[in-house]
mmCIF file of C-alpha atoms and ligand atoms in Angstrom:
data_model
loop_
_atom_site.group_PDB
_atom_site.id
_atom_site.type_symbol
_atom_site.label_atom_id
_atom_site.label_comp_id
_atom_site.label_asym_id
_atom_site.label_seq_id
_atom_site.Cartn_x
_atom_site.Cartn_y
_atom_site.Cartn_z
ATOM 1 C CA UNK A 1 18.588 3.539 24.435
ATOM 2 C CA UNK A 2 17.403 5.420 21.824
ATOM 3 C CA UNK A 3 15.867 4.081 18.554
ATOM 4 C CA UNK A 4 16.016 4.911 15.005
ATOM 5 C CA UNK A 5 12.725 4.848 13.920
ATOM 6 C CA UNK A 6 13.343 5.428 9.837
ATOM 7 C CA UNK A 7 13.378 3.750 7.265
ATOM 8 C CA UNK A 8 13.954 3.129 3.538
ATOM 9 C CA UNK A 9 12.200 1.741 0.171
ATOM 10 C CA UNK A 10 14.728 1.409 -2.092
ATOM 11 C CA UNK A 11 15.835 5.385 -2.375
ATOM 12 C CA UNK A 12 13.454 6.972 -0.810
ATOM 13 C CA UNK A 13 13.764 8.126 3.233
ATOM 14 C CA UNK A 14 11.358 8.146 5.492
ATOM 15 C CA UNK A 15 11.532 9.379 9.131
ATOM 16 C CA UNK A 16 8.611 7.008 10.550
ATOM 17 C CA UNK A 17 7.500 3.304 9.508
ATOM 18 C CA UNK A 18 3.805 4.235 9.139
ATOM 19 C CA UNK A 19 1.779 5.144 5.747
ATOM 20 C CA UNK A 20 -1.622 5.674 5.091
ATOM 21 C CA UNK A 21 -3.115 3.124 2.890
ATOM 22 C CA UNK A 22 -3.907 3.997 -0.670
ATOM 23 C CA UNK A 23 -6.965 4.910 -1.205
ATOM 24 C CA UNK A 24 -8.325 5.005 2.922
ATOM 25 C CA UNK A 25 -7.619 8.614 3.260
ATOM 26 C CA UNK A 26 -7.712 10.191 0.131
ATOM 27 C CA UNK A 27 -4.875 13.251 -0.280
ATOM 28 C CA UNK A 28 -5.319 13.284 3.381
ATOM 29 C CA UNK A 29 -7.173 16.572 3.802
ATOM 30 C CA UNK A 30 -10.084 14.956 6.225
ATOM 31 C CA UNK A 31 -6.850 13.587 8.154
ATOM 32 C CA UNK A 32 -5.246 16.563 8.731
ATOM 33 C CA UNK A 33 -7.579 17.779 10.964
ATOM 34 C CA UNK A 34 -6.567 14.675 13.152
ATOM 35 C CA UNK A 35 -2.926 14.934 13.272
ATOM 36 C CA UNK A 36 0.034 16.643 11.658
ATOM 37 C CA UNK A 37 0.478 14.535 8.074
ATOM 38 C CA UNK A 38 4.321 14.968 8.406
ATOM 39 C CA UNK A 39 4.372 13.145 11.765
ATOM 40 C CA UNK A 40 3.704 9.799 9.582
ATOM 41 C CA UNK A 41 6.165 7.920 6.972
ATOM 42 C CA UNK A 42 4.296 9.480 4.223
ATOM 43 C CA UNK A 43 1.026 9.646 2.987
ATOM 44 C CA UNK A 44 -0.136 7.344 -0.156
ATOM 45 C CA UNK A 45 -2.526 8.885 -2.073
ATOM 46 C CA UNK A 46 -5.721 7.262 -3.710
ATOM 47 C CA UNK A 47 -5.218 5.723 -7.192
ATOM 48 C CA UNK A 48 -4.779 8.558 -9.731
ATOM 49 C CA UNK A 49 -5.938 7.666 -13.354
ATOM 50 C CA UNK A 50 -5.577 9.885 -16.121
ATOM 51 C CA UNK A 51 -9.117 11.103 -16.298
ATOM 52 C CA UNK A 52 -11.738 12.167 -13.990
ATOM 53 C CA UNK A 53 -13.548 8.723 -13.171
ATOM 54 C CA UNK A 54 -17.183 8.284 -11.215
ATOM 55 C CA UNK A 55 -16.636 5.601 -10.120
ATOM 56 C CA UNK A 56 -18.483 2.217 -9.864
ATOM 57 C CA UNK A 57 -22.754 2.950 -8.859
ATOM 58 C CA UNK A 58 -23.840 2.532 -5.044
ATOM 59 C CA UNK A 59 -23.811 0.934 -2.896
ATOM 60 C CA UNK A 60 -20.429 0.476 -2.898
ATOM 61 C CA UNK A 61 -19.587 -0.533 0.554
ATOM 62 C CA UNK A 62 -20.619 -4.222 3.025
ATOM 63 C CA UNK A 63 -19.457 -4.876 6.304
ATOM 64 C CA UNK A 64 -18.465 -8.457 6.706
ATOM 65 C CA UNK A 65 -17.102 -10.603 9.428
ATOM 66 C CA UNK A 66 -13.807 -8.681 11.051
ATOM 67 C CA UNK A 67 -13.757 -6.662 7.525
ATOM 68 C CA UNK A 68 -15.019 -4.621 5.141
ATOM 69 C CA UNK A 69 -16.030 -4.662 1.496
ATOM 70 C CA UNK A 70 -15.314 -1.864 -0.580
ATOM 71 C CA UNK A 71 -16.515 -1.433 -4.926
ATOM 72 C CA UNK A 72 -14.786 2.261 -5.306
ATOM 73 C CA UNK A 73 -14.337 1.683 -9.144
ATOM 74 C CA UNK A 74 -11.350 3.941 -8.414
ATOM 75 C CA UNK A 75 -13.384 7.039 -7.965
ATOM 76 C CA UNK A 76 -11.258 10.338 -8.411
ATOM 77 C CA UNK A 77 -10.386 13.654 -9.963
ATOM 78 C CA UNK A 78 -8.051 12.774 -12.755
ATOM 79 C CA UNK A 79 -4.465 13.445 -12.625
ATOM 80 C CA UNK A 80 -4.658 17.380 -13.751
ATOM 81 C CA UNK A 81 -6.411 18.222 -10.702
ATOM 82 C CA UNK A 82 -4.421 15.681 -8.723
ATOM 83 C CA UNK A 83 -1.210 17.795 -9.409
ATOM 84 C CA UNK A 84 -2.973 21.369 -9.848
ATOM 85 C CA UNK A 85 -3.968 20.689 -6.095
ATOM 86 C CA UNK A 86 -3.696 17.368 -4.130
ATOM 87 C CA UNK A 87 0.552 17.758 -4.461
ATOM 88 C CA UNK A 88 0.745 21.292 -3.397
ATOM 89 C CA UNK A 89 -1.789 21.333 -0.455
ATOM 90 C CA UNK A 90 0.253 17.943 0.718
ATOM 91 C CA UNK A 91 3.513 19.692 0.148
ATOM 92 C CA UNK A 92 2.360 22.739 2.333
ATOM 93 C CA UNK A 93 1.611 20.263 4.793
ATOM 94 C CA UNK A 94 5.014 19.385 5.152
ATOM 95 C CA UNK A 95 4.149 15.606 4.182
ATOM 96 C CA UNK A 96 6.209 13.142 2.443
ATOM 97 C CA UNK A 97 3.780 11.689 -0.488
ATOM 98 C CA UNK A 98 3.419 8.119 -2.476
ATOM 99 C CA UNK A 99 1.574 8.835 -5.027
ATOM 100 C CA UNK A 100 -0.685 5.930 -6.333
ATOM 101 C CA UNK A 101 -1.028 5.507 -9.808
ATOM 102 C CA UNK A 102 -3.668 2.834 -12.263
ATOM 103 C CA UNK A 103 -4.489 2.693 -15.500
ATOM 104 C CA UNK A 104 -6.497 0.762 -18.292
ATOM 105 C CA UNK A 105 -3.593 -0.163 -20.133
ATOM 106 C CA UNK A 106 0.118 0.299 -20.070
ATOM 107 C CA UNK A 107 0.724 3.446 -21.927
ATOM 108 C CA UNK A 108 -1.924 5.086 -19.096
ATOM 109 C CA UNK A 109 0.475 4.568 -16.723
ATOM 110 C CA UNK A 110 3.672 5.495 -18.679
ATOM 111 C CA UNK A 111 1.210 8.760 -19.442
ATOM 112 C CA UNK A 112 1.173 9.047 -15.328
ATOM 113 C CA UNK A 113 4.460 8.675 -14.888
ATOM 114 C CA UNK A 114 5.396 11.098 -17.660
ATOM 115 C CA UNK A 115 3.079 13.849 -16.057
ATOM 116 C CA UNK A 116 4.275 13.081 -12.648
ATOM 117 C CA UNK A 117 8.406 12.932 -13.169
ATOM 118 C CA UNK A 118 9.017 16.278 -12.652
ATOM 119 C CA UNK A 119 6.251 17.424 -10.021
ATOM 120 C CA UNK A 120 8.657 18.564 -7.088
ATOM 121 C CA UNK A 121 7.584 16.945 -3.658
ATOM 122 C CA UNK A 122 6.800 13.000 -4.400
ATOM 123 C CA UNK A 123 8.764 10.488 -2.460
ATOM 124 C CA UNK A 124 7.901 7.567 -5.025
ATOM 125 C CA UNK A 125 5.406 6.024 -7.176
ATOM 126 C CA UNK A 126 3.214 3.088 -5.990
ATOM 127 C CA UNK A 127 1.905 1.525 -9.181
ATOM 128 C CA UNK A 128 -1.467 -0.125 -8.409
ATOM 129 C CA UNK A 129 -1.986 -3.189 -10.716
ATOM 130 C CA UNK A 130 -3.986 -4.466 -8.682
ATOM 131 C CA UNK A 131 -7.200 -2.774 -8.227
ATOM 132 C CA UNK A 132 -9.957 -5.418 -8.160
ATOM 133 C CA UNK A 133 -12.833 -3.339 -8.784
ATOM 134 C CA UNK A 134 -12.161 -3.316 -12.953
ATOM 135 C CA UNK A 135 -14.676 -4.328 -15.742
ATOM 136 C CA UNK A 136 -12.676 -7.704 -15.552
ATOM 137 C CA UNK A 137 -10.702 -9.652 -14.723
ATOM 138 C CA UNK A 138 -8.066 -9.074 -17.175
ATOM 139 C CA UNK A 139 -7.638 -5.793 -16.163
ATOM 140 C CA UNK A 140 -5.729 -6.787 -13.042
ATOM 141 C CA UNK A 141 -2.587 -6.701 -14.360
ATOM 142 C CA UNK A 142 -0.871 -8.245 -11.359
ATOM 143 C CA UNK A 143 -3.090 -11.485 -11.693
ATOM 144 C CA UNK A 144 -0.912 -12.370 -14.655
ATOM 145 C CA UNK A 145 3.661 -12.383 -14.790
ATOM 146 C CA UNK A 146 3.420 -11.075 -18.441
ATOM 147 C CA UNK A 147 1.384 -7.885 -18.114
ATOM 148 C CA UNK A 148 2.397 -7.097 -14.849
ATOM 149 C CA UNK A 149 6.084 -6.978 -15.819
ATOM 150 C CA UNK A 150 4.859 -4.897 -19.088
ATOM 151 C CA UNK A 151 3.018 -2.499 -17.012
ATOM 152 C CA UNK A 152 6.240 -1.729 -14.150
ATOM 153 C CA UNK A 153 8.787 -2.104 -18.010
ATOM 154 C CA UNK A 154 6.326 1.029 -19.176
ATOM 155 C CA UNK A 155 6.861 2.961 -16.116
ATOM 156 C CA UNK A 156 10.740 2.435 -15.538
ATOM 157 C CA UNK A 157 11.332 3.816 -19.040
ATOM 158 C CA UNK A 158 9.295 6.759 -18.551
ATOM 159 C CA UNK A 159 10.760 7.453 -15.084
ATOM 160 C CA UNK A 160 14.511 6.718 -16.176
ATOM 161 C CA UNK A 161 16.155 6.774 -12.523
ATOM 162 C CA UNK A 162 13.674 9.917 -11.374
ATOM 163 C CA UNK A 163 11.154 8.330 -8.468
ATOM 164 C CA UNK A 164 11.058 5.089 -6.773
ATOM 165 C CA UNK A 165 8.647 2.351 -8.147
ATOM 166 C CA UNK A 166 6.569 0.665 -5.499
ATOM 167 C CA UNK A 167 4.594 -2.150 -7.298
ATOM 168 C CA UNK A 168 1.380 -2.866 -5.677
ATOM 169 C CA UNK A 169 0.264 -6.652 -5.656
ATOM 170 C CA UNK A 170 -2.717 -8.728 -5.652
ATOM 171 C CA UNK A 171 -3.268 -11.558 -2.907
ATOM 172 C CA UNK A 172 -5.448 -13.262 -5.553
ATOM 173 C CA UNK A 173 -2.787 -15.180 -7.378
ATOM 174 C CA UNK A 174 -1.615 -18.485 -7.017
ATOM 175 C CA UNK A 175 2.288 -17.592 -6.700
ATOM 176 C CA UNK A 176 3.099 -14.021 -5.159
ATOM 177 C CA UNK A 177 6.456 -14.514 -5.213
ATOM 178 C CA UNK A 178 6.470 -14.940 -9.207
ATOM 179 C CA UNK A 179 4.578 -11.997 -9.636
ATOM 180 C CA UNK A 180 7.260 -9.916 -7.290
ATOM 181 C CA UNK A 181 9.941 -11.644 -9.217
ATOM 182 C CA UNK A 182 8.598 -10.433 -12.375
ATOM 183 C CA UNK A 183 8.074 -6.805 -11.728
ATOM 184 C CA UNK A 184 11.570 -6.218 -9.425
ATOM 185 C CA UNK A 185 13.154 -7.733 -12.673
ATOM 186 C CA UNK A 186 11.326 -5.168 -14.406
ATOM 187 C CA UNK A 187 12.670 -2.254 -12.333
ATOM 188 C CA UNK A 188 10.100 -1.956 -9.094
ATOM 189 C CA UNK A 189 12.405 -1.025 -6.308
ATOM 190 C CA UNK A 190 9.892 -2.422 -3.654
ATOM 191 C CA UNK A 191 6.755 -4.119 -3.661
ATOM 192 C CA UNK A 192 3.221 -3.032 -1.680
ATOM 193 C CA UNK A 193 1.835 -6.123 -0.346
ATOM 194 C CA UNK A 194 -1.520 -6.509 -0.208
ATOM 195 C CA UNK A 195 -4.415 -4.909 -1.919
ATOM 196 C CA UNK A 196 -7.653 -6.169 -1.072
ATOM 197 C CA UNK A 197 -9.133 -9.766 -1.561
ATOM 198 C CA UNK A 198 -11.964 -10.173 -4.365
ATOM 199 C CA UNK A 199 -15.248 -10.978 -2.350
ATOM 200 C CA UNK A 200 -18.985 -10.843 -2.819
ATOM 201 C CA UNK A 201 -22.340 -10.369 -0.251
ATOM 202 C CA UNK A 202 -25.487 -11.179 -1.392
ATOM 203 C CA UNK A 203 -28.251 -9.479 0.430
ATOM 204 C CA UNK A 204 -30.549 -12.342 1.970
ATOM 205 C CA UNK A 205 -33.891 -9.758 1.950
ATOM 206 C CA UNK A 206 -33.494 -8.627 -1.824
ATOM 207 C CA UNK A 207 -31.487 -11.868 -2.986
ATOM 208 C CA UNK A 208 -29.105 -9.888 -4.927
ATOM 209 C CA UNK A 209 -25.414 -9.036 -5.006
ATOM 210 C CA UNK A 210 -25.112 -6.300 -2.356
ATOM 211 C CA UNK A 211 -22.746 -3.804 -4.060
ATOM 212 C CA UNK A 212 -23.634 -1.970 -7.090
ATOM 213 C CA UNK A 213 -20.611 -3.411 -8.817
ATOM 214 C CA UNK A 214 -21.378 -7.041 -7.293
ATOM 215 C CA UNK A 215 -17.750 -7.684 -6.089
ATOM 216 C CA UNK A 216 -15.406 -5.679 -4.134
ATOM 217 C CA UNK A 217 -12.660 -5.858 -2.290
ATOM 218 C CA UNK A 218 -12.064 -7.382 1.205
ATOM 219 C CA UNK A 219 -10.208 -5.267 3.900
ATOM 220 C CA UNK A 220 -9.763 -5.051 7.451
ATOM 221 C CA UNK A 221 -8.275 -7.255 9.920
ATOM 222 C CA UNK A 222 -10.087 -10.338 7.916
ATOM 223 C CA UNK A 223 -7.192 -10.249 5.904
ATOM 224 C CA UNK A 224 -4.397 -9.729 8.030
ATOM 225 C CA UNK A 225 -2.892 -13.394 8.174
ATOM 226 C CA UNK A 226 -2.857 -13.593 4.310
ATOM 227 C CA UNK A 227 -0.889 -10.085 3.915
ATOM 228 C CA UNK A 228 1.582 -11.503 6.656
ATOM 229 C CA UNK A 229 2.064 -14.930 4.420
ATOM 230 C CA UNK A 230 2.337 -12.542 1.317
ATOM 231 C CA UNK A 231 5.005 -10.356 2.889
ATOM 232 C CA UNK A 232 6.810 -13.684 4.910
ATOM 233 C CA UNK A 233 6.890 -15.017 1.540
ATOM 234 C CA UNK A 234 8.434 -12.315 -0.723
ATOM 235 C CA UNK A 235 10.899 -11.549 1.895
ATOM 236 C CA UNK A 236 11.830 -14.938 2.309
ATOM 237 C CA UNK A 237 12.441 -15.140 -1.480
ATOM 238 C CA UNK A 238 13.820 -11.308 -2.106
ATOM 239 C CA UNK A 239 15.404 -10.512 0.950
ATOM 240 C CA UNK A 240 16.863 -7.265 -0.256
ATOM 241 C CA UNK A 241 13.574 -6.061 -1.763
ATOM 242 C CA UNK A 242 11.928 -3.339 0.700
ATOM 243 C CA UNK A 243 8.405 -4.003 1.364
ATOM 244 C CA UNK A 244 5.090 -1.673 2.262
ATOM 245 C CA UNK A 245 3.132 -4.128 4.081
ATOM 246 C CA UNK A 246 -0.682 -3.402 4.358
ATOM 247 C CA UNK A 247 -4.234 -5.197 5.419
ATOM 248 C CA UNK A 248 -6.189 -5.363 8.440
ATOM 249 C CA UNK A 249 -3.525 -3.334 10.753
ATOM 250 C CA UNK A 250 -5.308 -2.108 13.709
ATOM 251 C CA UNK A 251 -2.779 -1.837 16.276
ATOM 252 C CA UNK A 252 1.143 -1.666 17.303
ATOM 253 C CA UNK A 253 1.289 -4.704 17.360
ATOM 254 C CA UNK A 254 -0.118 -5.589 14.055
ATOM 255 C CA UNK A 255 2.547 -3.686 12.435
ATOM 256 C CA UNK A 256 5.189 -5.384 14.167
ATOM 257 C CA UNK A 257 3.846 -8.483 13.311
ATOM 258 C CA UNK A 258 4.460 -7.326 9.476
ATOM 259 C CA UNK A 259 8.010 -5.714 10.445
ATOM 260 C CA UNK A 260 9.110 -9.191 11.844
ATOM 261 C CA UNK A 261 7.244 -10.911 8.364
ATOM 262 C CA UNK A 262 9.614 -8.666 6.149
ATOM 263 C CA UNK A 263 7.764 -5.518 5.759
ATOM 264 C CA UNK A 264 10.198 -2.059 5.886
ATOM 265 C CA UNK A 265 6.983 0.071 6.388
ATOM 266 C CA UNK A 266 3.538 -0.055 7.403
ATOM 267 C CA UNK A 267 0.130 1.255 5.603
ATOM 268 C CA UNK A 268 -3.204 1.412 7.777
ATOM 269 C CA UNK A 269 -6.145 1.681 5.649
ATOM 270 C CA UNK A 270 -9.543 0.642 6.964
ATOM 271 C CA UNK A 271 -8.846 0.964 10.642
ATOM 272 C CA UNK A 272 -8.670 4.499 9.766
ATOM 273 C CA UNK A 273 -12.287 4.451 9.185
ATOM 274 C CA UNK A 274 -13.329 4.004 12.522
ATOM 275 C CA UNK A 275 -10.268 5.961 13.746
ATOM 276 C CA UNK A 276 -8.557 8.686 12.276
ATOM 277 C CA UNK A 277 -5.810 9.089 14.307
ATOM 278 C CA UNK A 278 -5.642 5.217 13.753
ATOM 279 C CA UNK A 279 -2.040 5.545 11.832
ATOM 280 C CA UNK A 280 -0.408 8.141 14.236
ATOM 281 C CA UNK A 281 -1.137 6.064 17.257
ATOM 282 C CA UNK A 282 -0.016 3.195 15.748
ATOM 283 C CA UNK A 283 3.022 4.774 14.932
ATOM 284 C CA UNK A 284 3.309 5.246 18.586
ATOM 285 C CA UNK A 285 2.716 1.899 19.860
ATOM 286 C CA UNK A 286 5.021 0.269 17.258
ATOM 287 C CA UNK A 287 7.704 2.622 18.808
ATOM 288 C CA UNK A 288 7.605 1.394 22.279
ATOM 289 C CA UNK A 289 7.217 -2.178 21.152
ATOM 290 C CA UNK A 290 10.097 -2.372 18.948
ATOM 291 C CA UNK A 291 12.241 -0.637 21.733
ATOM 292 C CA UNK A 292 10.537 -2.894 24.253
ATOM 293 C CA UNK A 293 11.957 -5.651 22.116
ATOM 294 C CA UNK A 294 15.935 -4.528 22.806
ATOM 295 C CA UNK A 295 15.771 -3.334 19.033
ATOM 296 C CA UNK A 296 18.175 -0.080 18.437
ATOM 297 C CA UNK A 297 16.895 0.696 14.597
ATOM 298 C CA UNK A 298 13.786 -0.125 13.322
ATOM 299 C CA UNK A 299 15.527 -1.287 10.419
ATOM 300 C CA UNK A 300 17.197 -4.386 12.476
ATOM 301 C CA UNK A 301 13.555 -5.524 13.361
ATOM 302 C CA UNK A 302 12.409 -5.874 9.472
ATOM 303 C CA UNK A 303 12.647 -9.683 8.946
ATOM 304 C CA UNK A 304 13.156 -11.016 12.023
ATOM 305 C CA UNK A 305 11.225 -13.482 12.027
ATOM 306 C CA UNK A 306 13.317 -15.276 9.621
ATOM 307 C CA UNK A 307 16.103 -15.677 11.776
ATOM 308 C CA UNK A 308 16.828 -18.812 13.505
ATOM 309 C CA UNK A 309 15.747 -19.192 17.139
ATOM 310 C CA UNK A 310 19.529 -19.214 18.712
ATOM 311 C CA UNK A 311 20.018 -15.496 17.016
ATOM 312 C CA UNK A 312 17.579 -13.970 19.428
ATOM 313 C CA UNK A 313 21.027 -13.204 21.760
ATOM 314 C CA UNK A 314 22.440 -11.741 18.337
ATOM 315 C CA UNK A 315 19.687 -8.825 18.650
ATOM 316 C CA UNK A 316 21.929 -6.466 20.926
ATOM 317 C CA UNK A 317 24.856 -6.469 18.564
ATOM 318 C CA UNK A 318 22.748 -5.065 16.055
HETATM 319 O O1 RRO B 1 -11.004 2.137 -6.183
HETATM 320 C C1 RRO B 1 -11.195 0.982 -5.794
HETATM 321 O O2 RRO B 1 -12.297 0.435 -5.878
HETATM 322 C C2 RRO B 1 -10.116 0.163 -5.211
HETATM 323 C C3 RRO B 1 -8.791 0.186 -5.624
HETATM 324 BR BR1 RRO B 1 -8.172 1.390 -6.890
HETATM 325 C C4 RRO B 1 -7.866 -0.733 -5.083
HETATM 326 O O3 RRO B 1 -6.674 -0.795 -5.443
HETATM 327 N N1 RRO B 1 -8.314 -1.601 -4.150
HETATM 328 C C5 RRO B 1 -9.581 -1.597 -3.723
HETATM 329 O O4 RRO B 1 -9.946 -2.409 -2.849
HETATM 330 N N2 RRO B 1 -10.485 -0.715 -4.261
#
């Protein structure tokens, strides 16, 4: 039997379930040398800002238990560059791109949208309002309904119908599902679920906060279980909202496990790390085990989990 492995967030098509996470892989060049970047879904670039940024001062990563802390600051070339040469080189590749997009304050990111609307080659926009590694707290525009829905209102009127809007959401919140609520009725076609956790290590010899910006965010397979709640949630509450589902996906079977949850496609971030061709051989496994599974489209898998146990004879009809 043979399976259709593609899949959809809101408009946009995508041969393959698998992503890169944002900001794990950059524009992918150090990737490429791995594996083909069109082989994937699509590759999701590293938060773009307007300007050139530093980023936050060293050190700037901790290894934890099963995870990883990261204090980027959202490091990067400012959107100029990003479009002079991140999009073209990815285009050549023959990749499919999500381009990631933050700001200070919601007329930065109608500013990114504006500059990116007509740049041939982008699959969608993921709007990251949730980067944790800000000056504070109030900067994390998806801790709070009100400025997350102003922030995804800014971007929709910019875009008019032109890209797909993938929100990206914070775990740190009390109510997920009121924060997806907000920004769908906004005009997100999809949401990303999760970024990273807000965590702190202290360093026992020095007895200081380890990272230069003293918290960062928590990745890595620590994490997993709370993205899958996140995702069985929203799903459970927006059915017909497509999900990227993300955190602490090492294997095939990790990914299915956020299929079944809700999740239309997968991003692997920190596993990549300690494996490049981490997302291409997950691909693979998630292949067999979804065909393993009697499943005929990827598609039919995507919320399974929700189903009630007598529908398991239902699968083959599908
Ligand atoms: O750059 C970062 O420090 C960063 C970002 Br933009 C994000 O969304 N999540 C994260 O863990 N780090």
């Amino acid at each position: 039997m043979t399976l259709d492995f593609s899949t959809t967030l809101g408009p946009a098509w995508f041969p393959a379930p698998i992503f890169t996470a944002s900001g794990c892989a950059s524009s992918g060049k150090e990737l490429a040398q791995f594996f083909p970047l069109k082989s994937i879904g699509a590759i999701v670039t590293k938060s773009i800002m307007v300007k050139a940024r530093p980023g936050r001062p060293t050190p700037r990563m901790a290894e934890t238990p099963s995870g990883m802390l990261n204090s980027i600051g959202l490091q990067g070339p400012g959107i100029d560059s990003f479009i002079a040469n991140d999009i073209p080189w990815l285009v050549e590749q023959g990749a499919r791109i999500i381009v990631s997009i933050a700001g200070e304050t919601v007329d930065e990111y109608a500013t990114l949208a504006r500059r990116l609307r007509s740049v041939p080659g982008i699959s969608a926009l993921e709007v990251n309002i949730s980067c944790p590694n800000v000056e504070n707290r109030g900067m994390v525009f998806a801790c709070d309904p009100v400025s997350s829905r102003a922030v995804i209102d800014g971007v929709r009127r910019t875009l008019g119908g032109d890209l797909p809007i993938i929100a990206k959401l914070s775990p740190d919140v009390t109510d997920i599902v009121s924060i997806a609520r907000e920004v769908v009725d906004a005009g997100a076609d999809g949401v990303a679920l999760i970024n990273t956790l807000l965590g702190m290590v202290i360093n026992t010899e020095t007895m200081r906060p380890h990272l230069g910006g003293k918290t960062g965010g928590l990745s890595g397979p620590a994490i997993r279980p709370v993205a899958v709640r996140a995702i069985y949630q929203v799903h459970q509450a927006l059915p017909k909202i497509p999900i990227l589902g993300m955190g602490g996906v090492r294997n095939g079977r990790d990914a299915f496990e956020m299929i079944l949850a809700g999740a239309s496609g997968v991003s692997v971030g920190t596993a990549t790390f300690g494996n490049p061709k981490a997302a291409i051989e997950i691909q693979s496994e998630l292949k067999a085990l979804v065909s393993a599974k009697g499943f005929t489209s990827l598609k039919s898998a995507v919320g399974f989990a929700h189903r009630e146990i007598d529908s398991e004879s239902a699968k083959e009809s599908m």
